């Protein structure tokens, strides 16, 4: 394969079903496909199964994540439910890192309460403690790294090699939304399944809701395909096409997200009013604690460049307070235990000029000082 930036830009162009010579892939809206004859198919029958546009996107997603098969679905949560509803049944057990996207926990609780599927959390750091939690009915390990919102990093390779040495049947699943295949390739590190909220960096423009699942094992791919065809949470042709377009700039976007975030993380760490900065070193996500004497609402009100809004991974800088927004459903004691305090601010650093972003944050923090 060519390098990832080349694959992203050129990998979906010049498709074989278009004789016009267009350098950009066509968009097929058709839900139905003509059959050449009885018992014959072009490979396309009905759009819940697949469409040429979604096919092209899925081939690209599989390539950039180093898998063999990808599934493009209607949201990140659809990707997560596709995976777990395929591989788990009642009385199964799974283990998850303790610092996850809030909606993932909401779904895990649904699995427990409605389907009697148990899960346990693990701190993401001590592999011996992970091994202690493995039970005969454990089917999967769920990892999100860096974690949302406290940016804890988990060693995927260590988890996959230790778990698979003990129990090759346990599936290691990684939510790769934050770093994307530009900075992290879970399948080459030994994971079995990668999921994405493509709403975030893969889409990158705060205008598509989408998700992705990528695997390397053919049997697992068949099981996921059967489940997806049955349940139908596929990505529609237009959003598939938009995502194909968005991916062309992924490598460039991630580079500038990282440059901007590195600069802001460094400067925030020295600013009065900022108690601590959490940053994984790459990617565009930073969290920081405003000092107790600083008013979070005043800080948000004073922002003029970034927006106070949920979501992340887009060209626009977005700022969130996880305690009251993304992680609000978690019991307060659990939030506080994970470091998700009312003073924790999460920053999705966009592609604006870094000096403008810095000046905006610095003035807003200064205004938030309760003096
Ligand atoms: C947003 C997000 C999700 C959920 O994705 P949706 O596209 O909102 O359904 C899952 N995991 C992570 C890490 C996320 O940031």
mmCIF file of C-alpha atoms and ligand atoms in Angstrom:
data_model
loop_
_atom_site.group_PDB
_atom_site.id
_atom_site.type_symbol
_atom_site.label_atom_id
_atom_site.label_comp_id
_atom_site.label_asym_id
_atom_site.label_seq_id
_atom_site.Cartn_x
_atom_site.Cartn_y
_atom_site.Cartn_z
ATOM 1 C CA UNK A 1 0.000 0.000 0.000
ATOM 2 C CA UNK A 2 1.093 3.571 -0.651
ATOM 3 C CA UNK A 3 1.571 5.789 2.414
ATOM 4 C CA UNK A 4 -1.615 6.706 4.252
ATOM 5 C CA UNK A 5 -1.775 10.350 3.095
ATOM 6 C CA UNK A 6 -1.623 9.196 -0.551
ATOM 7 C CA UNK A 7 -4.195 6.463 0.052
ATOM 8 C CA UNK A 8 -6.526 9.006 1.668
ATOM 9 C CA UNK A 9 -6.314 11.460 -1.241
ATOM 10 C CA UNK A 10 -6.203 9.058 -4.205
ATOM 11 C CA UNK A 11 -7.670 5.794 -2.893
ATOM 12 C CA UNK A 12 -11.304 6.506 -3.743
ATOM 13 C CA UNK A 13 -10.809 8.303 -7.059
ATOM 14 C CA UNK A 14 -11.123 6.921 -10.592
ATOM 15 C CA UNK A 15 -13.698 4.279 -9.741
ATOM 16 C CA UNK A 16 -14.183 1.465 -12.231
ATOM 17 C CA UNK A 17 -17.923 1.887 -12.695
ATOM 18 C CA UNK A 18 -17.536 5.394 -14.140
ATOM 19 C CA UNK A 19 -16.324 5.835 -17.720
ATOM 20 C CA UNK A 20 -16.433 9.650 -17.691
ATOM 21 C CA UNK A 21 -12.912 9.995 -16.359
ATOM 22 C CA UNK A 22 -14.161 11.994 -13.367
ATOM 23 C CA UNK A 23 -11.398 12.226 -10.772
ATOM 24 C CA UNK A 24 -13.966 12.232 -7.972
ATOM 25 C CA UNK A 25 -16.097 9.186 -7.193
ATOM 26 C CA UNK A 26 -19.764 9.282 -8.283
ATOM 27 C CA UNK A 27 -22.592 9.238 -5.734
ATOM 28 C CA UNK A 28 -25.160 6.466 -6.189
ATOM 29 C CA UNK A 29 -28.496 7.131 -4.526
ATOM 30 C CA UNK A 30 -30.277 4.084 -5.929
ATOM 31 C CA UNK A 31 -31.860 1.769 -3.358
ATOM 32 C CA UNK A 32 -32.579 -0.927 -5.977
ATOM 33 C CA UNK A 33 -30.293 -2.540 -8.549
ATOM 34 C CA UNK A 34 -31.297 -4.226 -11.795
ATOM 35 C CA UNK A 35 -30.465 -7.924 -12.054
ATOM 36 C CA UNK A 36 -28.923 -9.215 -15.309
ATOM 37 C CA UNK A 37 -31.082 -12.363 -15.075
ATOM 38 C CA UNK A 38 -32.657 -14.886 -12.761
ATOM 39 C CA UNK A 39 -30.209 -15.849 -10.014
ATOM 40 C CA UNK A 40 -27.725 -13.213 -11.209
ATOM 41 C CA UNK A 41 -26.513 -10.077 -9.441
ATOM 42 C CA UNK A 42 -24.120 -7.210 -10.186
ATOM 43 C CA UNK A 43 -23.057 -7.499 -6.557
ATOM 44 C CA UNK A 44 -25.710 -4.947 -5.612
ATOM 45 C CA UNK A 45 -29.309 -5.904 -4.835
ATOM 46 C CA UNK A 46 -30.863 -3.571 -2.288
ATOM 47 C CA UNK A 47 -29.208 -0.692 -0.448
ATOM 48 C CA UNK A 48 -29.578 -2.035 3.094
ATOM 49 C CA UNK A 49 -27.089 -4.732 2.014
ATOM 50 C CA UNK A 50 -24.687 -2.350 0.336
ATOM 51 C CA UNK A 51 -24.397 0.421 -2.249
ATOM 52 C CA UNK A 52 -21.494 1.282 -4.582
ATOM 53 C CA UNK A 53 -20.837 4.495 -2.649
ATOM 54 C CA UNK A 54 -20.798 2.821 0.774
ATOM 55 C CA UNK A 55 -18.670 -0.004 -0.676
ATOM 56 C CA UNK A 56 -16.053 2.485 -1.787
ATOM 57 C CA UNK A 57 -16.023 4.126 1.644
ATOM 58 C CA UNK A 58 -15.776 0.770 3.435
ATOM 59 C CA UNK A 59 -12.861 -0.349 1.246
ATOM 60 C CA UNK A 60 -11.073 2.873 2.115
ATOM 61 C CA UNK A 61 -11.780 2.531 5.863
ATOM 62 C CA UNK A 62 -10.494 -1.063 5.816
ATOM 63 C CA UNK A 63 -7.272 0.031 4.076
ATOM 64 C CA UNK A 64 -6.445 2.948 6.346
ATOM 65 C CA UNK A 65 -7.133 0.904 9.511
ATOM 66 C CA UNK A 66 -5.133 -2.091 8.161
ATOM 67 C CA UNK A 67 -8.170 -4.393 8.300
ATOM 68 C CA UNK A 68 -9.783 -6.572 5.662
ATOM 69 C CA UNK A 69 -13.392 -5.416 6.047
ATOM 70 C CA UNK A 70 -15.053 -2.229 7.280
ATOM 71 C CA UNK A 71 -18.698 -1.336 7.934
ATOM 72 C CA UNK A 72 -19.928 2.236 7.612
ATOM 73 C CA UNK A 73 -22.877 2.845 9.930
ATOM 74 C CA UNK A 74 -25.195 5.656 10.936
ATOM 75 C CA UNK A 75 -23.357 6.850 14.088
ATOM 76 C CA UNK A 76 -20.585 5.955 16.491
ATOM 77 C CA UNK A 77 -23.184 4.464 18.830
ATOM 78 C CA UNK A 78 -24.494 2.380 15.901
ATOM 79 C CA UNK A 79 -20.938 1.045 15.446
ATOM 80 C CA UNK A 80 -20.710 0.150 19.137
ATOM 81 C CA UNK A 81 -24.128 -1.546 19.192
ATOM 82 C CA UNK A 82 -23.333 -3.418 15.973
ATOM 83 C CA UNK A 83 -20.193 -4.890 17.520
ATOM 84 C CA UNK A 84 -21.569 -5.826 20.931
ATOM 85 C CA UNK A 85 -24.934 -7.078 19.667
ATOM 86 C CA UNK A 86 -23.032 -9.347 17.262
ATOM 87 C CA UNK A 87 -20.519 -10.851 19.678
ATOM 88 C CA UNK A 88 -22.402 -10.976 23.015
ATOM 89 C CA UNK A 89 -25.361 -12.982 24.244
ATOM 90 C CA UNK A 90 -27.143 -13.173 27.604
ATOM 91 C CA UNK A 91 -24.946 -14.282 30.544
ATOM 92 C CA UNK A 92 -21.733 -13.234 28.767
ATOM 93 C CA UNK A 93 -19.267 -10.921 30.464
ATOM 94 C CA UNK A 94 -16.914 -8.230 29.197
ATOM 95 C CA UNK A 95 -14.327 -5.878 30.649
ATOM 96 C CA UNK A 96 -13.996 -2.221 29.775
ATOM 97 C CA UNK A 97 -11.509 0.524 30.574
ATOM 98 C CA UNK A 98 -13.051 2.855 33.157
ATOM 99 C CA UNK A 99 -12.804 6.176 31.347
ATOM 100 C CA UNK A 100 -15.015 6.080 28.263
ATOM 101 C CA UNK A 101 -17.361 8.115 26.148
ATOM 102 C CA UNK A 102 -20.483 8.580 28.320
ATOM 103 C CA UNK A 103 -22.834 7.054 25.723
ATOM 104 C CA UNK A 104 -20.818 3.830 25.685
ATOM 105 C CA UNK A 105 -21.508 3.349 29.408
ATOM 106 C CA UNK A 106 -25.187 4.122 28.840
ATOM 107 C CA UNK A 107 -25.339 1.304 26.281
ATOM 108 C CA UNK A 108 -23.328 -1.079 28.502
ATOM 109 C CA UNK A 109 -25.888 -0.468 31.278
ATOM 110 C CA UNK A 110 -28.681 -1.304 28.830
ATOM 111 C CA UNK A 111 -26.953 -4.586 28.000
ATOM 112 C CA UNK A 112 -26.690 -5.379 31.710
ATOM 113 C CA UNK A 113 -30.219 -4.387 32.651
ATOM 114 C CA UNK A 114 -32.122 -5.760 29.650
ATOM 115 C CA UNK A 115 -29.989 -8.677 28.466
ATOM 116 C CA UNK A 116 -28.184 -9.845 31.623
ATOM 117 C CA UNK A 117 -24.748 -9.198 30.117
ATOM 118 C CA UNK A 118 -22.294 -8.254 32.874
ATOM 119 C CA UNK A 119 -19.404 -5.846 32.561
ATOM 120 C CA UNK A 120 -16.603 -4.781 34.845
ATOM 121 C CA UNK A 121 -14.349 -1.761 34.614
ATOM 122 C CA UNK A 122 -10.556 -1.729 34.701
ATOM 123 C CA UNK A 123 -8.277 1.278 35.245
ATOM 124 C CA UNK A 124 -6.493 0.801 31.918
ATOM 125 C CA UNK A 125 -3.024 0.730 33.482
ATOM 126 C CA UNK A 126 -2.259 -2.464 35.423
ATOM 127 C CA UNK A 127 -2.466 -5.516 33.118
ATOM 128 C CA UNK A 128 -2.334 -7.949 36.071
ATOM 129 C CA UNK A 129 -5.537 -6.406 37.353
ATOM 130 C CA UNK A 130 -7.104 -6.868 33.930
ATOM 131 C CA UNK A 131 -6.151 -10.556 33.894
ATOM 132 C CA UNK A 132 -7.694 -11.013 37.366
ATOM 133 C CA UNK A 133 -11.037 -9.863 35.967
ATOM 134 C CA UNK A 134 -11.145 -12.454 33.159
ATOM 135 C CA UNK A 135 -13.846 -15.066 33.760
ATOM 136 C CA UNK A 136 -14.816 -18.197 31.807
ATOM 137 C CA UNK A 137 -17.684 -16.257 30.160
ATOM 138 C CA UNK A 138 -15.589 -13.170 29.315
ATOM 139 C CA UNK A 139 -15.974 -12.467 25.599
ATOM 140 C CA UNK A 140 -14.412 -9.060 25.033
ATOM 141 C CA UNK A 141 -12.153 -6.304 26.338
ATOM 142 C CA UNK A 142 -13.246 -2.780 25.430
ATOM 143 C CA UNK A 143 -10.612 -0.041 25.326
ATOM 144 C CA UNK A 144 -10.767 3.651 24.576
ATOM 145 C CA UNK A 145 -7.350 5.304 24.342
ATOM 146 C CA UNK A 146 -6.560 8.121 24.920
ATOM 147 C CA UNK A 147 -9.558 8.193 27.195
ATOM 148 C CA UNK A 148 -12.361 10.702 27.148
ATOM 149 C CA UNK A 149 -12.000 13.194 28.820
ATOM 150 C CA UNK A 150 -8.910 12.573 30.969
ATOM 151 C CA UNK A 151 -6.538 11.445 28.179
ATOM 152 C CA UNK A 152 -5.276 8.308 29.909
ATOM 153 C CA UNK A 153 -3.223 6.218 27.461
ATOM 154 C CA UNK A 154 -3.600 2.427 27.390
ATOM 155 C CA UNK A 155 -0.973 0.106 25.875
ATOM 156 C CA UNK A 156 -3.042 -1.747 23.235
ATOM 157 C CA UNK A 157 -0.217 -4.093 22.290
ATOM 158 C CA UNK A 158 0.355 -5.167 25.904
ATOM 159 C CA UNK A 159 -3.378 -5.762 26.461
ATOM 160 C CA UNK A 160 -3.808 -7.728 23.230
ATOM 161 C CA UNK A 161 -0.729 -9.916 23.686
ATOM 162 C CA UNK A 162 -1.395 -10.748 27.348
ATOM 163 C CA UNK A 163 -5.125 -11.398 26.849
ATOM 164 C CA UNK A 164 -4.684 -13.443 23.669
ATOM 165 C CA UNK A 165 -1.922 -15.543 25.248
ATOM 166 C CA UNK A 166 -4.358 -16.574 28.000
ATOM 167 C CA UNK A 167 -7.559 -16.655 25.963
ATOM 168 C CA UNK A 168 -7.245 -16.325 22.160
ATOM 169 C CA UNK A 169 -11.058 -16.243 21.889
ATOM 170 C CA UNK A 170 -11.467 -12.966 23.805
ATOM 171 C CA UNK A 171 -11.921 -10.091 21.363
ATOM 172 C CA UNK A 172 -9.947 -6.914 22.024
ATOM 173 C CA UNK A 173 -11.942 -3.928 20.795
ATOM 174 C CA UNK A 174 -10.532 -0.403 20.515
ATOM 175 C CA UNK A 175 -12.472 2.830 20.106
ATOM 176 C CA UNK A 176 -9.991 4.740 17.916
ATOM 177 C CA UNK A 177 -12.041 7.937 17.598
ATOM 178 C CA UNK A 178 -9.508 10.268 19.268
ATOM 179 C CA UNK A 179 -6.258 9.378 17.464
ATOM 180 C CA UNK A 180 -7.571 7.999 14.145
ATOM 181 C CA UNK A 181 -5.451 5.677 11.955
ATOM 182 C CA UNK A 182 -3.051 8.572 11.407
ATOM 183 C CA UNK A 183 -1.623 8.103 14.917
ATOM 184 C CA UNK A 184 -2.832 4.702 16.090
ATOM 185 C CA UNK A 185 -3.406 1.391 14.282
ATOM 186 C CA UNK A 186 -5.017 -0.942 16.823
ATOM 187 C CA UNK A 187 -5.350 -3.876 14.373
ATOM 188 C CA UNK A 188 -1.601 -3.935 13.743
ATOM 189 C CA UNK A 189 -1.059 -3.777 17.523
ATOM 190 C CA UNK A 190 -3.052 -6.980 17.974
ATOM 191 C CA UNK A 191 -6.611 -5.725 18.515
ATOM 192 C CA UNK A 192 -9.441 -7.637 16.810
ATOM 193 C CA UNK A 193 -11.945 -4.831 16.186
ATOM 194 C CA UNK A 194 -11.687 -1.059 15.743
ATOM 195 C CA UNK A 195 -14.677 1.240 16.132
ATOM 196 C CA UNK A 196 -14.987 4.935 15.344
ATOM 197 C CA UNK A 197 -17.367 7.728 15.849
ATOM 198 C CA UNK A 198 -16.736 9.029 12.321
ATOM 199 C CA UNK A 199 -18.769 12.056 13.401
ATOM 200 C CA UNK A 200 -15.494 13.267 14.910
ATOM 201 C CA UNK A 201 -12.084 13.358 13.162
ATOM 202 C CA UNK A 202 -12.891 11.071 10.210
ATOM 203 C CA UNK A 203 -15.756 13.385 9.184
ATOM 204 C CA UNK A 204 -13.894 16.342 10.589
ATOM 205 C CA UNK A 205 -16.285 19.187 9.745
ATOM 206 C CA UNK A 206 -19.029 18.894 12.374
ATOM 207 C CA UNK A 207 -21.558 18.049 9.630
ATOM 208 C CA UNK A 208 -21.841 14.226 9.366
ATOM 209 C CA UNK A 209 -23.129 11.752 11.957
ATOM 210 C CA UNK A 210 -21.457 8.419 11.178
ATOM 211 C CA UNK A 211 -19.650 5.433 12.599
ATOM 212 C CA UNK A 212 -17.270 2.726 11.450
ATOM 213 C CA UNK A 213 -16.263 -0.803 12.424
ATOM 214 C CA UNK A 214 -13.109 -2.410 11.012
ATOM 215 C CA UNK A 215 -11.941 -6.014 11.446
ATOM 216 C CA UNK A 216 -9.305 -8.310 9.996
ATOM 217 C CA UNK A 217 -10.877 -11.733 10.621
ATOM 218 C CA UNK A 218 -13.151 -13.070 7.847
ATOM 219 C CA UNK A 219 -15.467 -15.049 10.157
ATOM 220 C CA UNK A 220 -15.971 -12.011 12.361
ATOM 221 C CA UNK A 221 -16.602 -9.872 9.274
ATOM 222 C CA UNK A 222 -19.293 -12.310 8.091
ATOM 223 C CA UNK A 223 -21.012 -12.248 11.484
ATOM 224 C CA UNK A 224 -20.998 -8.432 11.543
ATOM 225 C CA UNK A 225 -22.287 -8.242 7.969
ATOM 226 C CA UNK A 226 -25.181 -10.604 8.744
ATOM 227 C CA UNK A 227 -26.098 -8.597 11.853
ATOM 228 C CA UNK A 228 -25.878 -5.248 10.018
ATOM 229 C CA UNK A 229 -27.976 -6.472 7.125
ATOM 230 C CA UNK A 230 -30.546 -7.669 9.644
ATOM 231 C CA UNK A 231 -30.659 -4.583 11.853
ATOM 232 C CA UNK A 232 -30.034 -1.997 9.139
ATOM 233 C CA UNK A 233 -28.180 0.891 10.844
ATOM 234 C CA UNK A 234 -26.150 1.494 7.662
ATOM 235 C CA UNK A 235 -24.709 4.828 6.538
ATOM 236 C CA UNK A 236 -26.772 6.410 3.756
ATOM 237 C CA UNK A 237 -25.224 7.138 0.330
ATOM 238 C CA UNK A 238 -24.936 10.909 0.718
ATOM 239 C CA UNK A 239 -23.177 10.769 4.083
ATOM 240 C CA UNK A 240 -20.994 7.945 2.747
ATOM 241 C CA UNK A 241 -19.951 10.208 -0.104
ATOM 242 C CA UNK A 242 -19.325 13.154 2.234
ATOM 243 C CA UNK A 243 -17.191 10.930 4.424
ATOM 244 C CA UNK A 244 -15.186 9.754 1.395
ATOM 245 C CA UNK A 245 -14.516 13.426 0.655
ATOM 246 C CA UNK A 246 -13.680 14.287 4.261
ATOM 247 C CA UNK A 247 -11.154 11.476 4.540
ATOM 248 C CA UNK A 248 -9.059 12.994 1.752
ATOM 249 C CA UNK A 249 -7.846 15.680 4.159
ATOM 250 C CA UNK A 250 -7.567 13.509 7.289
ATOM 251 C CA UNK A 251 -3.760 13.327 7.351
ATOM 252 C CA UNK A 252 -3.385 17.089 6.832
ATOM 253 C CA UNK A 253 -6.077 17.914 9.379
ATOM 254 C CA UNK A 254 -4.596 15.626 12.037
ATOM 255 C CA UNK A 255 -1.177 17.216 11.539
ATOM 256 C CA UNK A 256 -2.517 20.726 12.175
ATOM 257 C CA UNK A 257 -4.833 19.599 15.016
ATOM 258 C CA UNK A 258 -1.708 18.191 16.671
ATOM 259 C CA UNK A 259 0.466 21.262 16.016
ATOM 260 C CA UNK A 260 -2.184 23.561 17.441
ATOM 261 C CA UNK A 261 -2.895 21.313 20.417
ATOM 262 C CA UNK A 262 0.791 20.890 21.274
ATOM 263 C CA UNK A 263 1.236 24.651 21.322
ATOM 264 C CA UNK A 264 -1.880 25.267 23.429
ATOM 265 C CA UNK A 265 -1.028 22.454 25.869
ATOM 266 C CA UNK A 266 2.430 23.919 26.412
ATOM 267 C CA UNK A 267 1.177 27.472 26.927
ATOM 268 C CA UNK A 268 -1.826 26.507 29.077
ATOM 269 C CA UNK A 269 0.478 24.655 31.468
ATOM 270 C CA UNK A 270 2.198 27.921 32.361
ATOM 271 C CA UNK A 271 -0.931 30.097 32.623
ATOM 272 C CA UNK A 272 -2.259 31.432 35.919
ATOM 273 C CA UNK A 273 -5.710 29.949 36.483
ATOM 274 C CA UNK A 274 -4.883 26.588 34.917
ATOM 275 C CA UNK A 275 -4.184 23.937 37.526
ATOM 276 C CA UNK A 276 -3.246 21.009 35.311
ATOM 277 C CA UNK A 277 -3.228 20.129 31.603
ATOM 278 C CA UNK A 278 -4.039 16.620 30.327
ATOM 279 C CA UNK A 279 -2.710 15.869 26.836
ATOM 280 C CA UNK A 280 -1.576 12.619 25.200
ATOM 281 C CA UNK A 281 1.120 14.382 23.128
ATOM 282 C CA UNK A 282 -0.559 13.818 19.740
ATOM 283 C CA UNK A 283 -4.016 14.543 18.377
ATOM 284 C CA UNK A 284 -6.229 17.550 18.956
ATOM 285 C CA UNK A 285 -7.839 16.760 22.318
ATOM 286 C CA UNK A 286 -6.735 18.561 25.473
ATOM 287 C CA UNK A 287 -8.386 18.695 28.882
ATOM 288 C CA UNK A 288 -7.426 21.089 31.652
ATOM 289 C CA UNK A 289 -8.551 22.002 35.161
ATOM 290 C CA UNK A 290 -9.462 25.603 35.817
ATOM 291 C CA UNK A 291 -8.277 26.609 39.288
ATOM 292 C CA UNK A 292 -11.003 26.632 41.968
ATOM 293 C CA UNK A 293 -11.008 30.428 42.094
ATOM 294 C CA UNK A 294 -11.986 30.643 38.413
ATOM 295 C CA UNK A 295 -15.599 30.626 37.233
ATOM 296 C CA UNK A 296 -16.286 28.066 34.485
ATOM 297 C CA UNK A 297 -19.395 29.818 33.192
ATOM 298 C CA UNK A 298 -17.622 33.168 32.937
ATOM 299 C CA UNK A 299 -14.823 31.458 31.021
ATOM 300 C CA UNK A 300 -17.327 29.982 28.532
ATOM 301 C CA UNK A 301 -19.164 33.287 28.136
ATOM 302 C CA UNK A 302 -15.928 35.142 27.410
ATOM 303 C CA UNK A 303 -14.826 32.894 24.515
ATOM 304 C CA UNK A 304 -14.933 34.584 21.103
ATOM 305 C CA UNK A 305 -13.179 32.095 18.759
ATOM 306 C CA UNK A 306 -13.991 28.599 20.037
ATOM 307 C CA UNK A 307 -17.599 27.597 20.747
ATOM 308 C CA UNK A 308 -19.097 26.118 23.904
ATOM 309 C CA UNK A 309 -20.562 22.992 22.304
ATOM 310 C CA UNK A 310 -20.476 19.211 22.621
ATOM 311 C CA UNK A 311 -18.709 17.012 20.069
ATOM 312 C CA UNK A 312 -15.122 17.086 18.882
ATOM 313 C CA UNK A 313 -12.773 16.399 16.019
ATOM 314 C CA UNK A 314 -13.957 19.082 13.608
ATOM 315 C CA UNK A 315 -12.188 22.014 12.002
ATOM 316 C CA UNK A 316 -13.963 24.330 14.473
ATOM 317 C CA UNK A 317 -12.631 24.509 18.031
ATOM 318 C CA UNK A 318 -15.253 23.237 20.501
ATOM 319 C CA UNK A 319 -15.120 23.485 24.263
ATOM 320 C CA UNK A 320 -17.044 21.184 26.605
ATOM 321 C CA UNK A 321 -17.506 20.763 30.354
ATOM 322 C CA UNK A 322 -17.688 16.939 30.682
ATOM 323 C CA UNK A 323 -19.014 17.029 34.281
ATOM 324 C CA UNK A 324 -22.309 18.596 33.163
ATOM 325 C CA UNK A 325 -22.370 17.523 29.495
ATOM 326 C CA UNK A 326 -20.830 14.385 27.974
ATOM 327 C CA UNK A 327 -20.479 12.503 31.288
ATOM 328 C CA UNK A 328 -23.510 13.834 33.138
ATOM 329 C CA UNK A 329 -25.267 10.438 33.183
ATOM 330 C CA UNK A 330 -22.473 8.906 35.239
ATOM 331 C CA UNK A 331 -23.049 8.885 39.035
ATOM 332 C CA UNK A 332 -21.297 11.890 40.605
ATOM 333 C CA UNK A 333 -19.004 9.761 42.783
ATOM 334 C CA UNK A 334 -17.835 7.858 39.693
ATOM 335 C CA UNK A 335 -17.231 11.102 37.781
ATOM 336 C CA UNK A 336 -15.197 12.572 40.608
ATOM 337 C CA UNK A 337 -13.295 9.298 41.045
ATOM 338 C CA UNK A 338 -12.201 9.526 37.407
ATOM 339 C CA UNK A 339 -11.092 13.144 37.764
ATOM 340 C CA UNK A 340 -14.155 14.507 35.965
ATOM 341 C CA UNK A 341 -14.706 17.511 38.229
ATOM 342 C CA UNK A 342 -16.848 20.629 37.611
ATOM 343 C CA UNK A 343 -13.608 22.554 36.859
ATOM 344 C CA UNK A 344 -12.483 20.169 34.089
ATOM 345 C CA UNK A 345 -12.638 21.721 30.612
ATOM 346 C CA UNK A 346 -12.286 19.652 27.433
ATOM 347 C CA UNK A 347 -10.914 21.338 24.363
ATOM 348 C CA UNK A 348 -11.257 19.969 20.832
ATOM 349 C CA UNK A 349 -8.588 22.074 19.198
ATOM 350 C CA UNK A 350 -9.612 23.084 15.687
ATOM 351 C CA UNK A 351 -7.738 24.319 12.652
ATOM 352 C CA UNK A 352 -7.975 28.042 13.336
ATOM 353 C CA UNK A 353 -4.733 30.011 13.674
ATOM 354 C CA UNK A 354 -3.008 28.801 16.849
ATOM 355 C CA UNK A 355 -2.173 32.320 18.029
ATOM 356 C CA UNK A 356 -5.813 33.368 17.738
ATOM 357 C CA UNK A 357 -6.881 30.293 19.716
ATOM 358 C CA UNK A 358 -4.285 31.008 22.367
ATOM 359 C CA UNK A 359 -5.197 34.680 22.717
ATOM 360 C CA UNK A 360 -8.887 33.754 23.033
ATOM 361 C CA UNK A 361 -8.314 31.115 25.725
ATOM 362 C CA UNK A 362 -5.929 33.331 27.680
ATOM 363 C CA UNK A 363 -8.313 36.307 27.760
ATOM 364 C CA UNK A 364 -11.324 34.119 28.639
ATOM 365 C CA UNK A 365 -9.451 32.450 31.489
ATOM 366 C CA UNK A 366 -8.288 35.814 32.777
ATOM 367 C CA UNK A 367 -11.872 37.127 32.758
ATOM 368 C CA UNK A 368 -13.015 34.029 34.675
ATOM 369 C CA UNK A 369 -10.765 34.853 37.643
ATOM 370 C CA UNK A 370 -12.969 35.538 40.688
ATOM 371 C CA UNK A 371 -11.260 38.579 42.164
HETATM 372 C C1 LIG B 1 -18.816 10.680 20.051
HETATM 373 C C2 LIG B 1 -18.191 9.416 20.460
HETATM 374 C C3 LIG B 1 -18.882 8.207 20.363
HETATM 375 C C4 LIG B 1 -20.336 8.136 19.893
HETATM 376 O O1 LIG B 1 -20.418 8.489 18.536
HETATM 377 P P1 LIG B 1 -21.715 9.167 17.859
HETATM 378 O O2 LIG B 1 -21.243 9.394 16.465
HETATM 379 O O3 LIG B 1 -22.001 10.418 18.627
HETATM 380 O O4 LIG B 1 -22.822 8.190 17.961
HETATM 381 C C5 LIG B 1 -18.214 7.050 20.730
HETATM 382 N N1 LIG B 1 -16.939 7.073 21.172
HETATM 383 C C6 LIG B 1 -16.261 8.232 21.289
HETATM 384 C C7 LIG B 1 -14.855 8.191 21.775
HETATM 385 C C8 LIG B 1 -16.855 9.434 20.945
HETATM 386 O O5 LIG B 1 -16.173 10.565 21.074
#
